[in-house]
Backbone as XML, in Angstrom:
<?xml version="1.0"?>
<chain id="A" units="angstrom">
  <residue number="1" name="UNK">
    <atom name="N" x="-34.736" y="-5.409" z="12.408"/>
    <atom name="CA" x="-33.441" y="-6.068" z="12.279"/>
    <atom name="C" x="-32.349" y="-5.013" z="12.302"/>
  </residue>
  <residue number="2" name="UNK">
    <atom name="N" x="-31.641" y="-5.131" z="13.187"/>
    <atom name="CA" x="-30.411" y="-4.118" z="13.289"/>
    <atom name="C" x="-29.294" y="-5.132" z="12.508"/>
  </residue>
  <residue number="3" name="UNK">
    <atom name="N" x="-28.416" y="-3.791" z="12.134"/>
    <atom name="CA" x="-26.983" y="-4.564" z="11.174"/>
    <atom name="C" x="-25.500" y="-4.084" z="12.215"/>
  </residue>
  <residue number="4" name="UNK">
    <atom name="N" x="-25.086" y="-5.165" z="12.291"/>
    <atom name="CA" x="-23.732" y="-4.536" z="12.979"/>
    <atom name="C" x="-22.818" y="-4.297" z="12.144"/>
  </residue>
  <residue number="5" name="UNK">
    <atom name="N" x="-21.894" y="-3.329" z="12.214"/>
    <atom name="CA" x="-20.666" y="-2.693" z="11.608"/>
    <atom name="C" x="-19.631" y="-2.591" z="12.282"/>
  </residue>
  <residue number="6" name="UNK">
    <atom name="N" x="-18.307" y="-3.530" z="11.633"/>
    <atom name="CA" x="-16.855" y="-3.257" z="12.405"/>
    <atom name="C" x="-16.079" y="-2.489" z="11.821"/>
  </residue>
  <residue number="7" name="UNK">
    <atom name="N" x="-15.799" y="-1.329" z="12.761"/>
    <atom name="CA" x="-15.160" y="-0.407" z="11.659"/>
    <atom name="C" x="-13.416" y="-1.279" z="11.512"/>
  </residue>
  <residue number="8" name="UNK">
    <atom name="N" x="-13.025" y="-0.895" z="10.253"/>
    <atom name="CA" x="-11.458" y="-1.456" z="9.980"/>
    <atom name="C" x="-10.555" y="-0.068" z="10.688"/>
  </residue>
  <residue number="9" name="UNK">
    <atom name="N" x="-9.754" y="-0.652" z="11.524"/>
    <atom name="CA" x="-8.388" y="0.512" z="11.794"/>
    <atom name="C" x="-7.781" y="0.901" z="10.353"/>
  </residue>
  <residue number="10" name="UNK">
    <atom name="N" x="-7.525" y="1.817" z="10.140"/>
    <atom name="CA" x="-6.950" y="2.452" z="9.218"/>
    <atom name="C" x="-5.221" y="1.130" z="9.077"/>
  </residue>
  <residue number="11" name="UNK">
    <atom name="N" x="-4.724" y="1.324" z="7.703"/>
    <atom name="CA" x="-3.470" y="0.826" z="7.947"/>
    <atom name="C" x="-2.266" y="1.579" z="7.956"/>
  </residue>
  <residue number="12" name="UNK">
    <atom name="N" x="-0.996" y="1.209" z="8.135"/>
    <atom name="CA" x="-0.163" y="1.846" z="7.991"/>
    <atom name="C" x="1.086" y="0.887" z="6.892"/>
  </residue>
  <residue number="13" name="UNK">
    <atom name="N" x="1.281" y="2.324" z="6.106"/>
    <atom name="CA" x="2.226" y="2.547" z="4.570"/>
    <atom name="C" x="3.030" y="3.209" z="4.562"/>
  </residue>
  <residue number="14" name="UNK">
    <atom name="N" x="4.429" y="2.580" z="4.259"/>
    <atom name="CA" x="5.839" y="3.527" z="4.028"/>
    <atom name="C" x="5.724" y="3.718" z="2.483"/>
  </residue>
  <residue number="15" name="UNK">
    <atom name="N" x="5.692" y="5.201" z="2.285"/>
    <atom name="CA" x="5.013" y="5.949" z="1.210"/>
    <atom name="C" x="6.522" y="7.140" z="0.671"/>
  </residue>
  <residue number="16" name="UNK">
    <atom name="N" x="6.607" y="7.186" z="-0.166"/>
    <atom name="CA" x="7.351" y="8.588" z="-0.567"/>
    <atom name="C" x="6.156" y="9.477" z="-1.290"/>
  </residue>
  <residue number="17" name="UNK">
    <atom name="N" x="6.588" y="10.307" z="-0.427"/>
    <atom name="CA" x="5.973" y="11.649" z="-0.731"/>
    <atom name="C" x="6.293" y="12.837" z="-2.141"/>
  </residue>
  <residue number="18" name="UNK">
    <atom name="N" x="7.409" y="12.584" z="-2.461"/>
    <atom name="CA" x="7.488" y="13.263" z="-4.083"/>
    <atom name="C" x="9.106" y="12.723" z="-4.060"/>
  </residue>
  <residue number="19" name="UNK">
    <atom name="N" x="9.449" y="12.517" z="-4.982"/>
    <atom name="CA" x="10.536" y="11.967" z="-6.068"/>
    <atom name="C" x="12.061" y="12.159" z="-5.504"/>
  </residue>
  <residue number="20" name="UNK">
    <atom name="N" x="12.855" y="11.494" z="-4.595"/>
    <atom name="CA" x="14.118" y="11.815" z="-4.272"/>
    <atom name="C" x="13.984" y="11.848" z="-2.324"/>
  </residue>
  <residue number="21" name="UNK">
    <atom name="N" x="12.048" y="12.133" z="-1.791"/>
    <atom name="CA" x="12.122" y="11.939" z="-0.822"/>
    <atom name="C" x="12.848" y="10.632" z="0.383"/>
  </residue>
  <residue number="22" name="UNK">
    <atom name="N" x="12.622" y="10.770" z="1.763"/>
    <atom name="CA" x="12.290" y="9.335" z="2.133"/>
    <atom name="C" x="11.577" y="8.723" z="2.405"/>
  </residue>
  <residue number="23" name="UNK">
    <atom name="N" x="11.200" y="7.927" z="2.980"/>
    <atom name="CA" x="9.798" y="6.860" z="3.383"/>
    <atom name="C" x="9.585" y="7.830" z="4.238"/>
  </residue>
  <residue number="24" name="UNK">
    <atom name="N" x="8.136" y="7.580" z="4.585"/>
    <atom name="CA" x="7.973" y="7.929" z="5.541"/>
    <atom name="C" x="6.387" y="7.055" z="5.913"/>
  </residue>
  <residue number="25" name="UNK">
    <atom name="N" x="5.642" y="7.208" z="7.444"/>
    <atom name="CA" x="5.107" y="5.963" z="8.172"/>
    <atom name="C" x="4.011" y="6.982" z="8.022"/>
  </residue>
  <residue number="26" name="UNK">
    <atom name="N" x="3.006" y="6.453" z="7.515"/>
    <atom name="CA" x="1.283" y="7.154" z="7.260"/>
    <atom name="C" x="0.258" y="6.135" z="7.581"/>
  </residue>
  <residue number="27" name="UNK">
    <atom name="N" x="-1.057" y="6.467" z="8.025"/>
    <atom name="CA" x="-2.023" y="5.741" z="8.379"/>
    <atom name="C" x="-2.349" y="6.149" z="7.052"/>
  </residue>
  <residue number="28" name="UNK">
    <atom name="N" x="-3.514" y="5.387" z="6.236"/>
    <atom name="CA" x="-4.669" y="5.207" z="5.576"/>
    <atom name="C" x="-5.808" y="4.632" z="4.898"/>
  </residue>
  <residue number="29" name="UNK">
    <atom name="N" x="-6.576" y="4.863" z="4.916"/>
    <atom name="CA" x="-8.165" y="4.102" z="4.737"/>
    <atom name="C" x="-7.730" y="2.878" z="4.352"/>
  </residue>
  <residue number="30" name="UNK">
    <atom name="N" x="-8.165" y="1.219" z="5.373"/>
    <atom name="CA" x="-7.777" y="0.289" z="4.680"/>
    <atom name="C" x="-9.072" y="-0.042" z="3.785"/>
  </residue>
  <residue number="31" name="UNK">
    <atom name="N" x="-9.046" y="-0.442" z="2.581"/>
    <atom name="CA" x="-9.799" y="-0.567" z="1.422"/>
    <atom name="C" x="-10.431" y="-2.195" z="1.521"/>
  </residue>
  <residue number="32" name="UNK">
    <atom name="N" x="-11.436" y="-1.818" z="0.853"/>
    <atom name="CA" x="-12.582" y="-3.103" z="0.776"/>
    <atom name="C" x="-12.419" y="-3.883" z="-0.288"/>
  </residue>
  <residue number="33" name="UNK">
    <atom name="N" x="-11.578" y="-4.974" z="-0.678"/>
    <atom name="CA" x="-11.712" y="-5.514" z="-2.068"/>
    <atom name="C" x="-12.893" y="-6.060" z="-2.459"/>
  </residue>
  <residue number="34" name="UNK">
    <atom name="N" x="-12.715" y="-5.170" z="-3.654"/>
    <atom name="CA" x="-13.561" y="-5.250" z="-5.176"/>
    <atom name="C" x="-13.821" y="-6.846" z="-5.653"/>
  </residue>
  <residue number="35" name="UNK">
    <atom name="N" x="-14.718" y="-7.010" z="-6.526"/>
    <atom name="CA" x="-15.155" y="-8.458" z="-7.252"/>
    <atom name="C" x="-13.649" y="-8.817" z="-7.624"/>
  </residue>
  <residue number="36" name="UNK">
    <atom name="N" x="-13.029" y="-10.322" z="-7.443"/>
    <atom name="CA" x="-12.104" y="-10.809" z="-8.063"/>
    <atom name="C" x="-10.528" y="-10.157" z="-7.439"/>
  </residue>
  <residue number="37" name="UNK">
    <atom name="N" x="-10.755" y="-9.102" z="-6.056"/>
    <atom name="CA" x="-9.317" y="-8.809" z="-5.536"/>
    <atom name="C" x="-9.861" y="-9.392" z="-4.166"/>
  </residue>
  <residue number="38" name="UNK">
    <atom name="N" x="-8.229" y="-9.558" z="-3.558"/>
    <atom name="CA" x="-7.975" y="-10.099" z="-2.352"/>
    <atom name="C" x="-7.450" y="-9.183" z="-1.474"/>
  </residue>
  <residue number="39" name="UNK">
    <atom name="N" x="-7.491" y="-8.694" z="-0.186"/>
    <atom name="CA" x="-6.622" y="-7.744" z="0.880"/>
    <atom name="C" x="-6.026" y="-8.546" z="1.683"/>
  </residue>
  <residue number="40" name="UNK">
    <atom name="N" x="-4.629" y="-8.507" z="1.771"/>
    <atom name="CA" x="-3.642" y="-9.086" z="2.080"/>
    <atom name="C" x="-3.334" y="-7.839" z="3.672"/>
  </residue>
  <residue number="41" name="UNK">
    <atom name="N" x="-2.736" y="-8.621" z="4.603"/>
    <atom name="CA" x="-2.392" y="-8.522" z="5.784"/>
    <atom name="C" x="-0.742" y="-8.910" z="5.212"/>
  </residue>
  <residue number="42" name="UNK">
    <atom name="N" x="0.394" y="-7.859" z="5.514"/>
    <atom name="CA" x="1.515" y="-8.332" z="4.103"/>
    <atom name="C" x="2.120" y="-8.753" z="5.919"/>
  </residue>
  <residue number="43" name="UNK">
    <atom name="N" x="3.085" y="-9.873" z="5.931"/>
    <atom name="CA" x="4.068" y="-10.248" z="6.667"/>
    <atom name="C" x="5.755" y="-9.684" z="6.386"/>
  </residue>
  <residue number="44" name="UNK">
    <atom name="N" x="5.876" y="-9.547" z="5.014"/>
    <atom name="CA" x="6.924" y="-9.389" z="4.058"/>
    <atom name="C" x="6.731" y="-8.352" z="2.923"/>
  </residue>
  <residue number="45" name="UNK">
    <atom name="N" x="7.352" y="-7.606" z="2.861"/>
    <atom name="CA" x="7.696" y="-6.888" z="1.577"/>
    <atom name="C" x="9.375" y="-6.474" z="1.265"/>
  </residue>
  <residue number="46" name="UNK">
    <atom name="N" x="9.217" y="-6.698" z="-0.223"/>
    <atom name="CA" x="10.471" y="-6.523" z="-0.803"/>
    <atom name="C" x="10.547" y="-5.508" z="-1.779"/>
  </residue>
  <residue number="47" name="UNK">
    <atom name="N" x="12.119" y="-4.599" z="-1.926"/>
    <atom name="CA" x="11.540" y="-3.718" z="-2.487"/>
    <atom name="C" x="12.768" y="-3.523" z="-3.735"/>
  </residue>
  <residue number="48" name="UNK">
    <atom name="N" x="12.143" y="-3.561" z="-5.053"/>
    <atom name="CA" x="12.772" y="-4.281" z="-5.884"/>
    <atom name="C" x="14.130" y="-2.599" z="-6.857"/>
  </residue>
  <residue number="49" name="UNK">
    <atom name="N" x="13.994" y="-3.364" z="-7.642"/>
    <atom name="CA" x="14.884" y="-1.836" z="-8.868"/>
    <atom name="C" x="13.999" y="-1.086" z="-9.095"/>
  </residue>
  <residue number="50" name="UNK">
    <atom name="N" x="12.825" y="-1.309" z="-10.062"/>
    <atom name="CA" x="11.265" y="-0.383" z="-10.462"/>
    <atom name="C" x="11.274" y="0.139" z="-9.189"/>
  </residue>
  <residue number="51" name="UNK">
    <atom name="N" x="11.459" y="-0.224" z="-7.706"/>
    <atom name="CA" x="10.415" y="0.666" z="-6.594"/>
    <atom name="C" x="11.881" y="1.674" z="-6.173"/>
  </residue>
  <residue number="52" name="UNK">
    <atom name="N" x="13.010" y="1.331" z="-6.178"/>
    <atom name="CA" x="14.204" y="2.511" z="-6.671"/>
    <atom name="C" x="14.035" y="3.207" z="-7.322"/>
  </residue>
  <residue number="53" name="UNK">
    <atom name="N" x="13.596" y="2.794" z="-8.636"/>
    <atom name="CA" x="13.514" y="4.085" z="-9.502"/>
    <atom name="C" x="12.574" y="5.013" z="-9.297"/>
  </residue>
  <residue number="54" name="UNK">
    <atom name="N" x="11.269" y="4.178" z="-8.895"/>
    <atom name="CA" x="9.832" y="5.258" z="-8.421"/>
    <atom name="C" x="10.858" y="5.625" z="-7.189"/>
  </residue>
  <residue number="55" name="UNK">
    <atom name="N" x="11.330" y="6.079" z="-6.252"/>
    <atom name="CA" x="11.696" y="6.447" z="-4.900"/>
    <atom name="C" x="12.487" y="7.673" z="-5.511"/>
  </residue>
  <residue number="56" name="UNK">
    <atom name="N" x="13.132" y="7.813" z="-6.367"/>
    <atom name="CA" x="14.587" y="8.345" z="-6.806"/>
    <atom name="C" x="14.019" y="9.112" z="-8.051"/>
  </residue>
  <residue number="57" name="UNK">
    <atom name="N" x="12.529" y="9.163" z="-8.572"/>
    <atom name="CA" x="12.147" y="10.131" z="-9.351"/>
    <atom name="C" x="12.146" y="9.899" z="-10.642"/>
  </residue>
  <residue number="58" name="UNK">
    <atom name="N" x="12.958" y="8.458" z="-11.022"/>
    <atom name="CA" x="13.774" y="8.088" z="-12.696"/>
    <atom name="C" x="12.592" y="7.318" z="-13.626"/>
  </residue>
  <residue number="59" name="UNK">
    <atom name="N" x="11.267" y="7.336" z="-13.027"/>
    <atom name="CA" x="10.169" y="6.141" z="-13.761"/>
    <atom name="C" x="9.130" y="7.549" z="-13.881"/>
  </residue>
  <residue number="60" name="UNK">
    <atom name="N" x="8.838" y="7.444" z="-15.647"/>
    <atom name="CA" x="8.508" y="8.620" z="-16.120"/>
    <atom name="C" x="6.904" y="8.813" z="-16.061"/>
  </residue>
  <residue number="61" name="UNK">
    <atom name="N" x="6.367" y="9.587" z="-15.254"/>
    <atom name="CA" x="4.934" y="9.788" z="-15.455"/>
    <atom name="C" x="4.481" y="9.334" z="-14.056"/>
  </residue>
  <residue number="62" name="UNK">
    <atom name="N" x="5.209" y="9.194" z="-13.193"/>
    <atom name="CA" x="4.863" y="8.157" z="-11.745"/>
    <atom name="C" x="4.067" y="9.749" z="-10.912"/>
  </residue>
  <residue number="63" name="UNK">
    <atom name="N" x="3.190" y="8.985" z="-10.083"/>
    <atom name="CA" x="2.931" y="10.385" z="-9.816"/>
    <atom name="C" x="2.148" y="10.106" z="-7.876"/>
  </residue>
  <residue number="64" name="UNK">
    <atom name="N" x="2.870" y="10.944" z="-7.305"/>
    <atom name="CA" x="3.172" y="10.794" z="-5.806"/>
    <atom name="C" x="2.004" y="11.287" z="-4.942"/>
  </residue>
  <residue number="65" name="UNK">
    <atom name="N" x="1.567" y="10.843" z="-3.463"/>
    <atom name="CA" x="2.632" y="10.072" z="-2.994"/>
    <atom name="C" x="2.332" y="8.894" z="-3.459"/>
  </residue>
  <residue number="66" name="UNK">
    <atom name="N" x="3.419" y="8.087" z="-3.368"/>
    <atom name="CA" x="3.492" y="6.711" z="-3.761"/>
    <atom name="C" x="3.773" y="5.394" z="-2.640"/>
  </residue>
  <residue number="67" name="UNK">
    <atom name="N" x="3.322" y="4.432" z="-2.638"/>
    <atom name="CA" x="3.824" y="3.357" z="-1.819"/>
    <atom name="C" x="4.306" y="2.281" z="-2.476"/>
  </residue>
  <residue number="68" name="UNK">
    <atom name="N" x="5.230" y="1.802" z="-2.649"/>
    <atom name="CA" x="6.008" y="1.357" z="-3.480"/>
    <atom name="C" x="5.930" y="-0.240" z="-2.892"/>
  </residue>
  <residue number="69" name="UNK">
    <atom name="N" x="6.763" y="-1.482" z="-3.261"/>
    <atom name="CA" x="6.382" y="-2.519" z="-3.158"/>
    <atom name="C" x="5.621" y="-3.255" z="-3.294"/>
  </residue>
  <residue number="70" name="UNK">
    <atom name="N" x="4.994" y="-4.151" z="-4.514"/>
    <atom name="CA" x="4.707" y="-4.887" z="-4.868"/>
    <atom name="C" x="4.925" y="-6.566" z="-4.801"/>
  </residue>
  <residue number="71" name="UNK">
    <atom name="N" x="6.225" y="-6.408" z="-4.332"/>
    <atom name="CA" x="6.447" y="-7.806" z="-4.152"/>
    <atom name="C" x="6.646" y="-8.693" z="-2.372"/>
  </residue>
  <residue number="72" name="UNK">
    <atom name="N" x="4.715" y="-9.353" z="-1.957"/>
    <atom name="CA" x="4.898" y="-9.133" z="-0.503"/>
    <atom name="C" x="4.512" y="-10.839" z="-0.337"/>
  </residue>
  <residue number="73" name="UNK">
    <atom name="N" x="4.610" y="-10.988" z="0.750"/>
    <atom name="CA" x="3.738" y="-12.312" z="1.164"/>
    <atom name="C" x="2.810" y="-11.888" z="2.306"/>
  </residue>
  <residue number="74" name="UNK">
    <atom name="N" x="1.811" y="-12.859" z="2.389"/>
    <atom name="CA" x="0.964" y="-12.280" z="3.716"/>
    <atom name="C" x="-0.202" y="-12.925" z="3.706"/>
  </residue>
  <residue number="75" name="UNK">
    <atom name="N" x="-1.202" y="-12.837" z="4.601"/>
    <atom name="CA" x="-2.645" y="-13.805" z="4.505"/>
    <atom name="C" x="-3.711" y="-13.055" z="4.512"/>
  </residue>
  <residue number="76" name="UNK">
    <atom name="N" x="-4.128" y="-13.556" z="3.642"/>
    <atom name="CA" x="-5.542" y="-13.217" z="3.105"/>
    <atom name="C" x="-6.265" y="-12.789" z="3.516"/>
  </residue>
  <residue number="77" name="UNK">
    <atom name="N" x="-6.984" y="-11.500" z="4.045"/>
    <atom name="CA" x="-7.795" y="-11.113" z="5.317"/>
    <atom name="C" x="-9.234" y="-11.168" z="4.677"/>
  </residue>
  <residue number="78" name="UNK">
    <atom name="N" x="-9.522" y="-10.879" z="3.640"/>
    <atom name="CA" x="-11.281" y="-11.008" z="2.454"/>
    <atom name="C" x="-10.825" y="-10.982" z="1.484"/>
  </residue>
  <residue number="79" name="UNK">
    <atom name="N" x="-11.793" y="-11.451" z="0.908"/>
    <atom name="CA" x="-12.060" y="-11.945" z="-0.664"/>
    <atom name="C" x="-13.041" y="-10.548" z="-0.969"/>
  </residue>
  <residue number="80" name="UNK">
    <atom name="N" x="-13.297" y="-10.170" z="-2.305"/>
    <atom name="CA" x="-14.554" y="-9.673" z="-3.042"/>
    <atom name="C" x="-15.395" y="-10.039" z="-3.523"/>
  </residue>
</chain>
């Protein structure tokens, strides 16, 4: 019995790189959700005050690089 494997394209993330930087456009490893997470394909992201302050260096202990935005919409690509 052979097993087939699809590899995932890597994704791409507007990331700051250390504290005061700008975005900038990076590929990386798209991730396999875990028991009880979902991987979202985002359509939308918004990017709130907290992801200002992580961008701008002012949220204490944050530690880079970072990809900021949390608040997205998008469809469901797997379950865990």
């Amino acid at each position: 019995m052979t097993t087939t494997r699809i590899a995932i394209a890597p994704m791409k993330v507007a990331q700051i790189s250390k504290p005061g930087a700008d975005f900038e456009i990076v590929e990386r490893a798209t991730p396999k959700p875990g028991v009880g997470q979902v991987r979202i394909r985002v359509q939308a992201c918004g990017i709130c005050h907290s992801d200002v302050l992580t961008k701008e260096g002012l949220w204490p202990g944050i530690q880079y690089p970072r990809v900021p935005g949390h608040e997205v919409v998008g469809i469901i690509e797997e379950t865990g």
